[in-house]
């Protein structure tokens, strides 16, 4: 056991004395040390219930003969951080979470880990840590929020952000906005659509690192407590069999994840996180394969923001295993892979039924024949950019229009709110990438303001930043190379024509090569926006978003 390094009776008497200081008995010290990584806090709605999940995990571990020991992981609420300096600290926490978990796990010689995350950077950060540590590990999340109810229909956080734009343009009253505010987020849990947190929790099931229901069982259901107990018991089986994260998260497992990403219509942030997790597994997940996979993978789900169904609906329809079973009819999944259940994917999904073909479309009747995410390339984004195709209106799949260029999110928001954006425009927001931001802020406020003003069917938005999973519309992010390193997006000028063709996976700046060369010769790097603290260090170390924005 790894924990022998801190608990053998004579050699480790000093360490054991400190464990006695914790109130630990000799009997407990004879059992495997199981670290439970708790993301509980009192500021993130998706994490306020995690203490209950952690207690359930502790019971499960103890029932199966382990010694459960809790230590913390941080988490940022992207919704609360949105639209101000705080959003610069969202993506960067992914690496803090991975690094701190690695430090705690090795310093205290844990034999195995149960990760209890929930929100956007928390889940991938802990998956990165699991791959890096490569000791038996299982995930059980805090679960999704229930959908809100407003004016007789379900709603969610994405509707709340768009309601602000509707109010600013006079489409709804202040009383209606206040009612939205009080009804959009009715319970604890990760926000109720297929946003980034739920995308990553669902993909954790696909990767084989979480038990069935991990991505979809609502946070407030007692079944979530039961899942915590099951995860606590299951980790002891994984420890006994020595099944480790890199045994589970193979290259084929990541291809499965990309396939299911397309079928589910996950957040574009998955195109940042999957390569970063794969990197920790020693796998180069080249996004070039995303379009190859998308071309043969039908999109079966239209959860919010793409449609008006929510995680609770997907759960009732059979959850992620039901979608996997549907996709597997086409032979698109590698099913002989081992998972945290101790069984293969084929064994896990056998006999799982699609209980609602309106929520999970059969492969014979998909929302589209191709996947929910597209990777675009062209002279504006030579190294790639990403769009959630399933959340784009049909009339915006192809769009050509003049650029309105802004060097930060705040300037773009002011222009949108002041009515300076017109039908047909292409809003360009740059110097918001991993280095330029620094931190690669999400642009949910500008995209929601565009939708709320009724411009979603006529205005596109392009950025070297990124988008919330709650974003919908012709919103193209992760433009690489980013402006801060002199990427072509830094050379765009007001009035330049930009041509977007999502079905063809292309994005073009209609400016001659000679003119672009002239502009490049005149371009000068910007002074860093932040020169001290963690963000300054992050900006120096972070790679391109096309590589997952990993640290060098």
Short mmCIF file of C-alpha atoms in Angstrom, two decimals:
data_model
loop_
_atom_site.label_atom_id
_atom_site.label_comp_id
_atom_site.label_asym_id
_atom_site.label_seq_id
_atom_site.Cartn_x
_atom_site.Cartn_y
_atom_site.Cartn_z
CA UNK A 1 0.00 0.00 0.00
CA UNK A 2 1.19 3.52 -0.78
CA UNK A 3 0.08 4.57 2.68
CA UNK A 4 2.66 2.26 4.26
CA UNK A 5 4.99 5.23 3.83
CA UNK A 6 3.13 7.01 6.64
CA UNK A 7 1.53 4.29 8.78
CA UNK A 8 3.83 1.29 9.38
CA UNK A 9 4.10 0.91 13.17
CA UNK A 10 7.80 1.48 14.01
CA UNK A 11 9.31 3.36 11.09
CA UNK A 12 6.38 5.74 10.88
CA UNK A 13 5.79 6.29 14.59
CA UNK A 14 6.18 10.11 14.18
CA UNK A 15 3.64 10.17 11.36
CA UNK A 16 1.31 7.91 13.32
CA UNK A 17 1.52 10.23 16.30
CA UNK A 18 0.16 13.02 14.11
CA UNK A 19 -2.64 10.75 12.95
CA UNK A 20 -3.45 10.05 16.58
CA UNK A 21 -3.72 13.83 16.92
CA UNK A 22 -6.53 13.64 14.38
CA UNK A 23 -8.37 11.20 16.64
CA UNK A 24 -7.49 8.25 14.42
CA UNK A 25 -7.35 4.84 16.07
CA UNK A 26 -4.85 2.03 15.51
CA UNK A 27 -7.67 0.07 13.86
CA UNK A 28 -8.28 2.86 11.35
CA UNK A 29 -4.58 3.15 10.57
CA UNK A 30 -4.52 -0.49 9.50
CA UNK A 31 -7.01 0.25 6.72
CA UNK A 32 -6.20 1.78 3.31
CA UNK A 33 -6.16 5.57 3.37
CA UNK A 34 -8.79 6.85 0.94
CA UNK A 35 -8.64 10.55 0.15
CA UNK A 36 -11.96 12.25 -0.54
CA UNK A 37 -11.44 15.47 -2.45
CA UNK A 38 -14.30 17.74 -1.40
CA UNK A 39 -15.17 20.80 -3.48
CA UNK A 40 -17.70 21.98 -0.90
CA UNK A 41 -18.04 25.73 -0.37
CA UNK A 42 -20.77 28.24 0.43
CA UNK A 43 -20.47 30.53 -2.63
CA UNK A 44 -21.01 28.13 -5.57
CA UNK A 45 -24.61 26.80 -5.88
CA UNK A 46 -23.27 23.64 -7.51
CA UNK A 47 -21.14 22.97 -4.43
CA UNK A 48 -23.34 23.90 -1.49
CA UNK A 49 -24.66 20.31 -1.26
CA UNK A 50 -21.33 18.57 -1.71
CA UNK A 51 -20.89 18.15 2.04
CA UNK A 52 -23.85 15.75 1.92
CA UNK A 53 -22.27 13.80 -0.95
CA UNK A 54 -18.94 13.66 0.89
CA UNK A 55 -20.60 12.23 4.01
CA UNK A 56 -22.23 9.58 1.82
CA UNK A 57 -18.88 8.72 0.24
CA UNK A 58 -17.29 8.42 3.69
CA UNK A 59 -19.99 5.96 4.71
CA UNK A 60 -19.46 3.93 1.54
CA UNK A 61 -15.69 3.81 2.00
CA UNK A 62 -16.02 2.77 5.64
CA UNK A 63 -18.63 0.12 4.77
CA UNK A 64 -16.18 -1.41 2.28
CA UNK A 65 -13.23 -1.44 4.71
CA UNK A 66 -11.40 1.81 3.95
CA UNK A 67 -10.33 4.77 6.06
CA UNK A 68 -11.94 7.89 4.49
CA UNK A 69 -10.11 11.20 4.91
CA UNK A 70 -11.42 14.47 3.44
CA UNK A 71 -9.37 17.31 2.00
CA UNK A 72 -10.54 20.32 -0.05
CA UNK A 73 -10.43 21.62 -3.60
CA UNK A 74 -11.35 25.17 -4.62
CA UNK A 75 -14.00 26.12 -7.18
CA UNK A 76 -15.16 29.30 -8.93
CA UNK A 77 -18.80 29.92 -9.89
CA UNK A 78 -18.56 31.10 -13.49
CA UNK A 79 -21.99 32.69 -13.31
CA UNK A 80 -21.04 34.89 -10.36
CA UNK A 81 -17.60 35.61 -11.86
CA UNK A 82 -19.10 36.52 -15.25
CA UNK A 83 -18.70 39.98 -16.74
CA UNK A 84 -15.99 41.36 -14.44
CA UNK A 85 -12.37 40.77 -13.51
CA UNK A 86 -13.34 37.64 -11.61
CA UNK A 87 -13.86 35.71 -14.85
CA UNK A 88 -10.11 35.98 -15.52
CA UNK A 89 -9.71 33.64 -12.54
CA UNK A 90 -12.03 30.91 -13.81
CA UNK A 91 -10.04 28.84 -16.31
CA UNK A 92 -6.81 29.38 -14.39
CA UNK A 93 -8.23 27.57 -11.35
CA UNK A 94 -8.26 24.33 -13.33
CA UNK A 95 -4.48 24.12 -12.93
CA UNK A 96 -4.54 25.25 -9.30
CA UNK A 97 -7.00 22.45 -8.56
CA UNK A 98 -4.88 19.85 -10.34
CA UNK A 99 -1.65 21.04 -8.71
CA UNK A 100 -3.04 21.28 -5.18
CA UNK A 101 -4.72 17.88 -5.39
CA UNK A 102 -1.50 16.31 -6.65
CA UNK A 103 0.35 17.93 -3.74
CA UNK A 104 -2.10 16.75 -1.08
CA UNK A 105 -2.37 13.21 -2.44
CA UNK A 106 1.37 12.58 -2.66
CA UNK A 107 2.31 14.41 0.54
CA UNK A 108 -0.09 12.26 2.56
CA UNK A 109 0.41 8.97 0.70
CA UNK A 110 -3.22 8.20 -0.07
CA UNK A 111 -3.91 4.76 -1.50
CA UNK A 112 -6.88 5.88 -3.61
CA UNK A 113 -9.08 8.92 -4.19
CA UNK A 114 -12.75 9.77 -4.55
CA UNK A 115 -13.19 13.09 -6.33
CA UNK A 116 -16.33 15.07 -5.46
CA UNK A 117 -16.46 18.05 -7.84
CA UNK A 118 -19.27 19.71 -9.75
CA UNK A 119 -18.56 22.90 -11.65
CA UNK A 120 -16.81 24.07 -14.78
CA UNK A 121 -13.06 23.97 -14.01
CA UNK A 122 -13.42 21.79 -10.95
CA UNK A 123 -14.30 18.62 -12.85
CA UNK A 124 -11.54 18.85 -15.50
CA UNK A 125 -9.01 20.02 -12.91
CA UNK A 126 -9.64 16.91 -10.82
CA UNK A 127 -9.62 14.68 -13.90
CA UNK A 128 -6.21 16.16 -14.74
CA UNK A 129 -5.05 15.41 -11.20
CA UNK A 130 -6.39 11.86 -11.40
CA UNK A 131 -4.47 11.23 -14.62
CA UNK A 132 -1.31 12.79 -13.23
CA UNK A 133 -1.39 10.84 -9.96
CA UNK A 134 -2.59 7.58 -11.56
CA UNK A 135 -3.76 5.92 -8.36
CA UNK A 136 -7.20 4.26 -8.19
CA UNK A 137 -9.77 7.07 -8.47
CA UNK A 138 -13.51 7.48 -8.96
CA UNK A 139 -15.70 10.54 -9.45
CA UNK A 140 -19.09 11.41 -7.97
CA UNK A 141 -20.33 14.92 -8.66
CA UNK A 142 -22.72 17.17 -6.78
CA UNK A 143 -25.30 16.83 -9.57
CA UNK A 144 -27.28 19.24 -11.75
CA UNK A 145 -29.72 21.91 -10.64
CA UNK A 146 -33.42 21.51 -11.35
CA UNK A 147 -34.78 23.69 -14.14
CA UNK A 148 -36.55 26.89 -13.18
CA UNK A 149 -40.17 27.65 -14.00
CA UNK A 150 -41.31 30.92 -15.58
CA UNK A 151 -44.53 31.81 -17.43
CA UNK A 152 -45.54 28.17 -17.72
CA UNK A 153 -42.30 26.77 -19.10
CA UNK A 154 -38.94 25.57 -17.85
CA UNK A 155 -36.04 27.98 -17.79
CA UNK A 156 -32.41 28.22 -16.69
CA UNK A 157 -29.44 30.51 -16.20
CA UNK A 158 -28.97 31.10 -19.94
CA UNK A 159 -32.51 32.52 -20.10
CA UNK A 160 -31.64 34.74 -17.14
CA UNK A 161 -28.64 36.29 -18.89
CA UNK A 162 -30.68 36.82 -22.06
CA UNK A 163 -33.48 38.39 -20.02
CA UNK A 164 -31.09 41.22 -19.09
CA UNK A 165 -30.61 41.97 -22.78
CA UNK A 166 -34.36 41.82 -23.31
CA UNK A 167 -34.92 44.30 -20.50
CA UNK A 168 -32.20 46.66 -21.78
CA UNK A 169 -33.88 46.70 -25.20
CA UNK A 170 -37.36 47.25 -23.75
CA UNK A 171 -38.70 43.79 -24.58
CA UNK A 172 -39.62 42.89 -20.99
CA UNK A 173 -40.47 44.91 -17.89
CA UNK A 174 -38.44 45.24 -14.69
CA UNK A 175 -41.06 43.14 -12.88
CA UNK A 176 -40.61 40.35 -15.44
CA UNK A 177 -36.83 40.56 -15.07
CA UNK A 178 -37.18 40.29 -11.28
CA UNK A 179 -39.42 37.25 -11.67
CA UNK A 180 -36.80 35.63 -13.91
CA UNK A 181 -34.17 36.40 -11.29
CA UNK A 182 -36.11 34.62 -8.58
CA UNK A 183 -37.11 31.58 -10.61
CA UNK A 184 -34.23 30.77 -12.99
CA UNK A 185 -32.08 28.86 -10.47
CA UNK A 186 -34.46 27.12 -8.03
CA UNK A 187 -32.14 24.64 -6.30
CA UNK A 188 -28.55 23.74 -5.54
CA UNK A 189 -26.56 22.00 -8.26
CA UNK A 190 -24.69 22.79 -11.45
CA UNK A 191 -26.80 24.99 -13.74
CA UNK A 192 -29.55 22.95 -15.35
CA UNK A 193 -28.67 22.95 -19.08
CA UNK A 194 -25.93 21.21 -21.04
CA UNK A 195 -23.46 23.85 -19.92
CA UNK A 196 -19.81 23.20 -19.16
CA UNK A 197 -20.19 21.67 -15.70
CA UNK A 198 -22.84 19.20 -16.80
CA UNK A 199 -21.00 18.52 -20.05
CA UNK A 200 -17.89 17.50 -18.14
CA UNK A 201 -19.80 15.46 -15.56
CA UNK A 202 -21.56 13.60 -18.40
CA UNK A 203 -18.27 13.03 -20.21
CA UNK A 204 -16.81 11.67 -16.96
CA UNK A 205 -19.34 8.85 -17.29
CA UNK A 206 -18.32 8.34 -20.94
CA UNK A 207 -14.61 8.29 -20.07
CA UNK A 208 -15.37 5.60 -17.52
CA UNK A 209 -14.40 7.61 -14.43
CA UNK A 210 -17.89 8.06 -12.95
CA UNK A 211 -20.75 5.66 -12.19
CA UNK A 212 -24.02 5.68 -14.10
CA UNK A 213 -26.02 8.80 -13.31
CA UNK A 214 -23.03 10.85 -12.25
CA UNK A 215 -23.79 13.45 -14.93
CA UNK A 216 -27.58 13.55 -14.76
CA UNK A 217 -29.09 12.63 -11.36
CA UNK A 218 -30.31 15.99 -9.96
CA UNK A 219 -28.46 17.39 -6.97
CA UNK A 220 -31.57 17.38 -4.77
CA UNK A 221 -32.49 13.74 -5.36
CA UNK A 222 -31.79 11.20 -2.62
CA UNK A 223 -30.47 8.99 -5.41
CA UNK A 224 -27.45 11.33 -5.49
CA UNK A 225 -26.68 10.40 -1.86
CA UNK A 226 -26.98 6.73 -2.79
CA UNK A 227 -24.57 7.31 -5.68
CA UNK A 228 -22.05 8.77 -3.22
CA UNK A 229 -22.25 5.65 -1.07
CA UNK A 230 -21.85 3.42 -4.12
CA UNK A 231 -18.80 5.39 -5.25
CA UNK A 232 -17.28 5.04 -1.78
CA UNK A 233 -17.72 1.29 -1.90
CA UNK A 234 -16.58 1.00 -5.51
CA UNK A 235 -13.25 2.73 -4.85
CA UNK A 236 -12.28 -0.14 -2.57
CA UNK A 237 -12.91 -2.57 -5.43
CA UNK A 238 -10.80 -0.43 -7.80
CA UNK A 239 -8.02 -0.39 -5.19
CA UNK A 240 -8.17 -4.16 -4.77
CA UNK A 241 -8.02 -4.71 -8.54
CA UNK A 242 -5.49 -1.87 -8.98
CA UNK A 243 -7.54 -0.26 -11.76
CA UNK A 244 -6.05 3.19 -12.29
CA UNK A 245 -7.14 6.30 -14.25
CA UNK A 246 -4.73 5.73 -17.14
CA UNK A 247 -6.03 2.17 -17.47
CA UNK A 248 -9.46 3.73 -18.03
CA UNK A 249 -8.69 7.01 -19.82
CA UNK A 250 -7.07 5.58 -22.94
CA UNK A 251 -6.89 7.15 -26.40
CA UNK A 252 -9.98 5.15 -27.37
CA UNK A 253 -11.80 6.48 -24.30
CA UNK A 254 -11.09 10.04 -25.40
CA UNK A 255 -12.38 9.27 -28.89
CA UNK A 256 -15.53 7.95 -27.22
CA UNK A 257 -15.76 11.18 -25.26
CA UNK A 258 -15.47 13.29 -28.41
CA UNK A 259 -18.12 11.13 -30.08
CA UNK A 260 -20.53 11.55 -27.19
CA UNK A 261 -19.67 15.25 -27.00
CA UNK A 262 -21.04 15.53 -30.55
CA UNK A 263 -24.13 13.43 -29.79
CA UNK A 264 -25.00 15.34 -26.62
CA UNK A 265 -24.22 18.84 -27.92
CA UNK A 266 -21.83 19.65 -25.09
CA UNK A 267 -20.21 22.99 -24.25
CA UNK A 268 -17.39 24.27 -26.46
CA UNK A 269 -15.28 24.30 -23.29
CA UNK A 270 -14.97 20.54 -23.67
CA UNK A 271 -12.64 21.34 -26.57
CA UNK A 272 -10.32 22.95 -24.01
CA UNK A 273 -10.68 20.38 -21.26
CA UNK A 274 -10.53 17.06 -23.10
CA UNK A 275 -7.12 17.86 -24.68
CA UNK A 276 -5.82 19.05 -21.29
CA UNK A 277 -6.95 15.86 -19.53
CA UNK A 278 -5.56 13.74 -22.36
CA UNK A 279 -2.26 15.63 -22.07
CA UNK A 280 -1.98 14.48 -18.45
CA UNK A 281 -2.54 10.91 -19.68
CA UNK A 282 0.33 11.29 -22.14
CA UNK A 283 -2.08 11.45 -25.09
CA UNK A 284 -2.03 14.14 -27.80
CA UNK A 285 -5.71 14.74 -28.53
CA UNK A 286 -5.49 16.59 -31.83
CA UNK A 287 -8.66 18.58 -32.47
CA UNK A 288 -8.36 17.77 -36.16
CA UNK A 289 -10.16 14.52 -35.34
CA UNK A 290 -13.15 16.45 -33.92
CA UNK A 291 -14.59 17.24 -37.36
CA UNK A 292 -13.83 13.71 -38.54
CA UNK A 293 -15.83 12.34 -35.60
CA UNK A 294 -18.55 14.98 -35.98
CA UNK A 295 -19.04 14.11 -39.65
CA UNK A 296 -20.28 10.62 -38.74
CA UNK A 297 -21.89 11.30 -35.35
CA UNK A 298 -25.52 12.48 -35.25
CA UNK A 299 -26.61 15.08 -32.71
CA UNK A 300 -29.31 13.41 -30.60
CA UNK A 301 -29.91 15.90 -27.76
CA UNK A 302 -30.92 19.56 -27.72
CA UNK A 303 -30.67 20.50 -24.07
CA UNK A 304 -30.55 24.16 -23.06
CA UNK A 305 -29.21 26.44 -24.44
CA UNK A 306 -29.81 24.65 -27.77
CA UNK A 307 -33.37 23.69 -26.82
CA UNK A 308 -35.93 23.68 -24.03
CA UNK A 309 -35.00 20.44 -22.30
CA UNK A 310 -32.82 20.12 -19.23
CA UNK A 311 -30.63 17.70 -17.31
CA UNK A 312 -33.56 16.39 -15.27
CA UNK A 313 -35.26 15.44 -18.57
CA UNK A 314 -32.16 13.64 -19.84
CA UNK A 315 -31.97 11.77 -16.54
CA UNK A 316 -35.57 10.59 -16.83
CA UNK A 317 -34.99 9.54 -20.44
CA UNK A 318 -32.26 7.11 -19.38
CA UNK A 319 -29.24 9.35 -18.93
CA UNK A 320 -25.84 9.12 -20.58
CA UNK A 321 -25.85 5.32 -20.87
CA UNK A 322 -29.07 5.54 -22.91
CA UNK A 323 -27.44 8.03 -25.31
CA UNK A 324 -24.35 5.81 -25.52
CA UNK A 325 -26.50 2.79 -26.30
CA UNK A 326 -28.26 4.76 -29.04
CA UNK A 327 -25.00 5.93 -30.60
CA UNK A 328 -23.56 2.45 -30.31
CA UNK A 329 -26.18 1.24 -32.81
CA UNK A 330 -23.97 2.92 -35.41
CA UNK A 331 -20.83 1.20 -34.12
CA UNK A 332 -19.23 4.53 -33.23
CA UNK A 333 -18.05 3.62 -29.72
CA UNK A 334 -15.20 1.42 -28.58
CA UNK A 335 -17.02 -0.73 -26.04
CA UNK A 336 -14.43 -3.19 -24.77
CA UNK A 337 -12.80 -0.53 -22.53
CA UNK A 338 -12.61 -1.03 -18.76
CA UNK A 339 -14.41 1.53 -16.58
CA UNK A 340 -14.65 2.45 -12.90
CA UNK A 341 -17.51 -0.02 -12.55
CA UNK A 342 -14.93 -2.78 -13.00
CA UNK A 343 -16.84 -3.73 -16.15
CA UNK A 344 -16.52 -2.74 -19.80
CA UNK A 345 -18.59 -0.10 -21.55
CA UNK A 346 -20.44 -2.86 -23.40
CA UNK A 347 -21.43 -4.46 -20.09
CA UNK A 348 -22.42 -1.09 -18.61
CA UNK A 349 -24.80 -0.05 -21.40
CA UNK A 350 -26.27 -3.45 -22.21
CA UNK A 351 -30.07 -3.34 -22.02
CA UNK A 352 -30.25 0.38 -21.17
CA UNK A 353 -33.42 1.77 -22.75
CA UNK A 354 -34.11 5.18 -24.31
CA UNK A 355 -37.27 6.07 -22.41
CA UNK A 356 -38.08 9.28 -24.27
CA UNK A 357 -37.25 9.64 -27.99
CA UNK A 358 -38.15 13.33 -27.81
CA UNK A 359 -35.32 13.98 -25.33
CA UNK A 360 -32.86 11.45 -26.79
CA UNK A 361 -33.55 11.27 -30.50
CA UNK A 362 -33.09 7.81 -32.08
CA UNK A 363 -30.18 7.63 -34.51
CA UNK A 364 -32.74 7.26 -37.30
CA UNK A 365 -34.22 10.67 -36.44
CA UNK A 366 -31.42 12.96 -35.15
CA UNK A 367 -31.54 16.71 -34.76
CA UNK A 368 -28.75 16.74 -37.32
CA UNK A 369 -26.69 14.11 -39.10
CA UNK A 370 -23.50 15.70 -37.78
CA UNK A 371 -22.26 16.48 -34.29
CA UNK A 372 -22.97 19.40 -31.97
CA UNK A 373 -19.52 21.04 -32.13
CA UNK A 374 -17.49 22.16 -35.14
CA UNK A 375 -13.83 23.16 -35.40
CA UNK A 376 -13.29 25.89 -38.02
CA UNK A 377 -10.10 26.97 -39.77
CA UNK A 378 -9.11 29.68 -42.21
CA UNK A 379 -6.88 32.72 -42.54
CA UNK A 380 -8.55 34.27 -39.47
CA UNK A 381 -7.92 31.17 -37.35
CA UNK A 382 -5.09 29.12 -38.91
CA UNK A 383 -4.75 26.94 -35.80
CA UNK A 384 -8.51 26.51 -35.27
CA UNK A 385 -11.54 27.98 -33.55
CA UNK A 386 -14.64 26.33 -32.13
CA UNK A 387 -18.42 26.76 -32.35
CA UNK A 388 -21.36 24.94 -30.74
CA UNK A 389 -23.06 24.16 -34.04
CA UNK A 390 -26.12 22.59 -32.38
CA UNK A 391 -26.95 25.95 -30.74
CA UNK A 392 -26.67 27.99 -33.97
CA UNK A 393 -29.84 29.02 -35.81
CA UNK A 394 -30.04 27.49 -39.31
CA UNK A 395 -29.91 30.90 -40.97
CA UNK A 396 -26.60 31.68 -39.21
CA UNK A 397 -24.73 28.53 -40.20
CA UNK A 398 -23.41 30.64 -43.06
CA UNK A 399 -22.86 34.34 -42.49
CA UNK A 400 -20.88 37.12 -44.13
CA UNK A 401 -20.69 40.58 -42.66
CA UNK A 402 -18.57 43.56 -41.62
CA UNK A 403 -16.42 43.40 -38.50
CA UNK A 404 -17.04 45.56 -35.45
CA UNK A 405 -13.77 45.20 -33.51
CA UNK A 406 -13.25 45.52 -29.76
CA UNK A 407 -10.11 44.93 -27.70
CA UNK A 408 -11.93 43.76 -24.57
CA UNK A 409 -15.29 42.42 -23.44
CA UNK A 410 -16.29 45.62 -21.66
CA UNK A 411 -16.02 47.73 -24.83
CA UNK A 412 -18.11 45.22 -26.77
CA UNK A 413 -20.79 45.17 -24.07
CA UNK A 414 -21.03 48.96 -24.08
CA UNK A 415 -21.46 48.97 -27.87
CA UNK A 416 -24.15 46.29 -27.79
CA UNK A 417 -26.08 47.96 -24.98
CA UNK A 418 -25.82 51.38 -26.68
CA UNK A 419 -27.29 50.02 -29.91
CA UNK A 420 -24.12 50.28 -32.02
CA UNK A 421 -24.37 46.70 -33.30
CA UNK A 422 -26.55 46.28 -36.38
CA UNK A 423 -28.06 43.34 -38.22
CA UNK A 424 -25.44 41.58 -40.30
CA UNK A 425 -22.44 42.62 -38.17
CA UNK A 426 -19.67 40.32 -36.98
CA UNK A 427 -18.60 41.36 -33.49
CA UNK A 428 -14.89 40.65 -32.90
CA UNK A 429 -13.62 40.61 -29.30
CA UNK A 430 -9.86 40.09 -29.02
CA UNK A 431 -7.01 40.22 -26.50
CA UNK A 432 -9.14 37.94 -24.30
CA UNK A 433 -7.23 34.69 -24.95
CA UNK A 434 -5.30 32.61 -22.41
CA UNK A 435 -2.31 34.97 -22.54
CA UNK A 436 -4.01 38.19 -23.60
CA UNK A 437 -6.84 38.14 -21.05
CA UNK A 438 -5.07 36.76 -19.23
CA UNK A 439 -7.26 33.81 -18.33
CA UNK A 440 -9.52 33.48 -21.41
CA UNK A 441 -12.74 34.92 -20.07
CA UNK A 442 -16.13 33.56 -21.08
CA UNK A 443 -18.24 35.92 -23.19
CA UNK A 444 -21.71 35.01 -21.94
CA UNK A 445 -22.69 38.62 -21.30
CA UNK A 446 -22.09 39.83 -24.90
CA UNK A 447 -23.66 36.74 -26.48
CA UNK A 448 -26.68 36.96 -24.18
CA UNK A 449 -27.04 40.69 -24.87
CA UNK A 450 -27.06 39.97 -28.62
CA UNK A 451 -29.72 37.26 -28.21
CA UNK A 452 -31.75 39.34 -25.77
CA UNK A 453 -31.87 42.24 -28.25
CA UNK A 454 -33.25 39.95 -30.92
CA UNK A 455 -30.05 39.97 -33.03
CA UNK A 456 -29.27 36.27 -32.72
CA UNK A 457 -30.51 35.54 -36.23
CA UNK A 458 -28.36 38.22 -37.86
CA UNK A 459 -25.21 38.90 -35.80
CA UNK A 460 -22.18 36.65 -35.26
CA UNK A 461 -19.51 36.97 -32.56
CA UNK A 462 -15.87 35.89 -32.84
CA UNK A 463 -13.30 35.91 -30.03
CA UNK A 464 -9.98 34.51 -28.91
CA UNK A 465 -11.70 34.16 -25.55
CA UNK A 466 -14.24 31.45 -24.89
CA UNK A 467 -17.93 30.97 -24.19
CA UNK A 468 -20.05 29.66 -21.38
CA UNK A 469 -21.88 26.44 -22.08
CA UNK A 470 -24.97 28.64 -21.70
CA UNK A 471 -24.10 30.57 -24.87
CA UNK A 472 -26.14 30.04 -28.01
CA UNK A 473 -25.94 31.57 -31.45
CA UNK A 474 -23.24 31.99 -34.08
CA UNK A 475 -20.57 32.46 -31.44
CA UNK A 476 -17.10 31.34 -32.44
CA UNK A 477 -14.40 31.16 -29.77
CA UNK A 478 -10.90 29.86 -29.04
CA UNK A 479 -9.54 31.68 -32.12
CA UNK A 480 -5.90 30.58 -32.47
CA UNK A 481 -3.36 32.04 -32.59
CA UNK A 482 -4.75 34.63 -30.21
CA UNK A 483 -4.30 38.37 -30.63
CA UNK A 484 -1.73 38.67 -27.83
CA UNK A 485 0.78 36.58 -29.80
CA UNK A 486 0.08 38.32 -33.09
CA UNK A 487 -2.56 35.99 -34.49
CA UNK A 488 -4.53 37.22 -37.51
CA UNK A 489 -7.42 38.27 -35.25
CA UNK A 490 -5.10 41.08 -34.05
CA UNK A 491 -5.01 42.45 -37.61
CA UNK A 492 -8.77 42.78 -38.18
CA UNK A 493 -10.07 46.33 -38.67
CA UNK A 494 -13.58 47.78 -38.46
CA UNK A 495 -15.44 47.15 -41.69
CA UNK A 496 -13.37 44.15 -42.82
CA UNK A 497 -15.61 41.46 -44.26
CA UNK A 498 -15.61 38.13 -42.44
CA UNK A 499 -17.07 35.00 -44.03
CA UNK A 500 -18.25 32.18 -41.76
CA UNK A 501 -19.27 28.79 -43.18
CA UNK A 502 -19.90 26.37 -40.33
CA UNK A 503 -20.99 23.39 -42.51
CA UNK A 504 -17.72 23.77 -44.44
CA UNK A 505 -15.72 24.29 -41.21
CA UNK A 506 -14.19 27.53 -42.54
CA UNK A 507 -13.74 31.11 -41.37
CA UNK A 508 -12.16 33.73 -43.63
CA UNK A 509 -11.09 37.33 -43.35
CA UNK A 510 -11.74 38.82 -46.81
CA UNK A 511 -8.58 40.94 -46.90
CA UNK A 512 -5.73 40.49 -49.38
CA UNK A 513 -2.53 38.77 -48.34
CA UNK A 514 -0.64 41.96 -49.22
CA UNK A 515 -2.78 44.08 -46.92
CA UNK A 516 -2.48 41.56 -44.09
CA UNK A 517 1.31 41.53 -44.52
CA UNK A 518 1.36 45.33 -44.29
CA UNK A 519 -0.75 45.28 -41.12
CA UNK A 520 1.43 42.57 -39.60
CA UNK A 521 4.56 44.65 -40.17
CA UNK A 522 2.92 47.53 -38.31
CA UNK A 523 1.50 45.44 -35.43
CA UNK A 524 3.08 45.79 -31.99
CA UNK A 525 2.50 43.50 -28.98
CA UNK A 526 0.37 44.99 -26.22
CA UNK A 527 1.69 45.57 -22.74
CA UNK A 528 0.41 42.85 -20.36
CA UNK A 529 -2.88 43.81 -18.70
CA UNK A 530 -1.78 42.26 -15.42
CA UNK A 531 1.84 42.14 -14.28
CA UNK A 532 1.67 40.67 -10.76
CA UNK A 533 0.26 37.64 -9.00
CA UNK A 534 -1.02 34.33 -10.28
CA UNK A 535 -2.49 35.69 -13.52
CA UNK A 536 0.88 37.16 -14.55
CA UNK A 537 2.58 33.81 -13.97
CA UNK A 538 -0.23 32.01 -15.78
CA UNK A 539 0.11 34.27 -18.85
CA UNK A 540 3.80 33.42 -19.13
CA UNK A 541 3.25 29.66 -18.89
CA UNK A 542 -0.02 28.96 -20.68
CA UNK A 543 -0.15 27.35 -24.13
CA UNK A 544 -2.56 27.95 -26.99
CA UNK A 545 -6.21 27.07 -26.46
CA UNK A 546 -5.83 24.73 -29.46
CA UNK A 547 -3.59 22.65 -27.16
CA UNK A 548 -6.02 22.81 -24.25
CA UNK A 549 -4.46 25.91 -22.63
CA UNK A 550 -2.16 23.68 -20.58
CA UNK A 551 0.77 25.10 -18.65
CA UNK A 552 4.29 24.49 -19.89
#
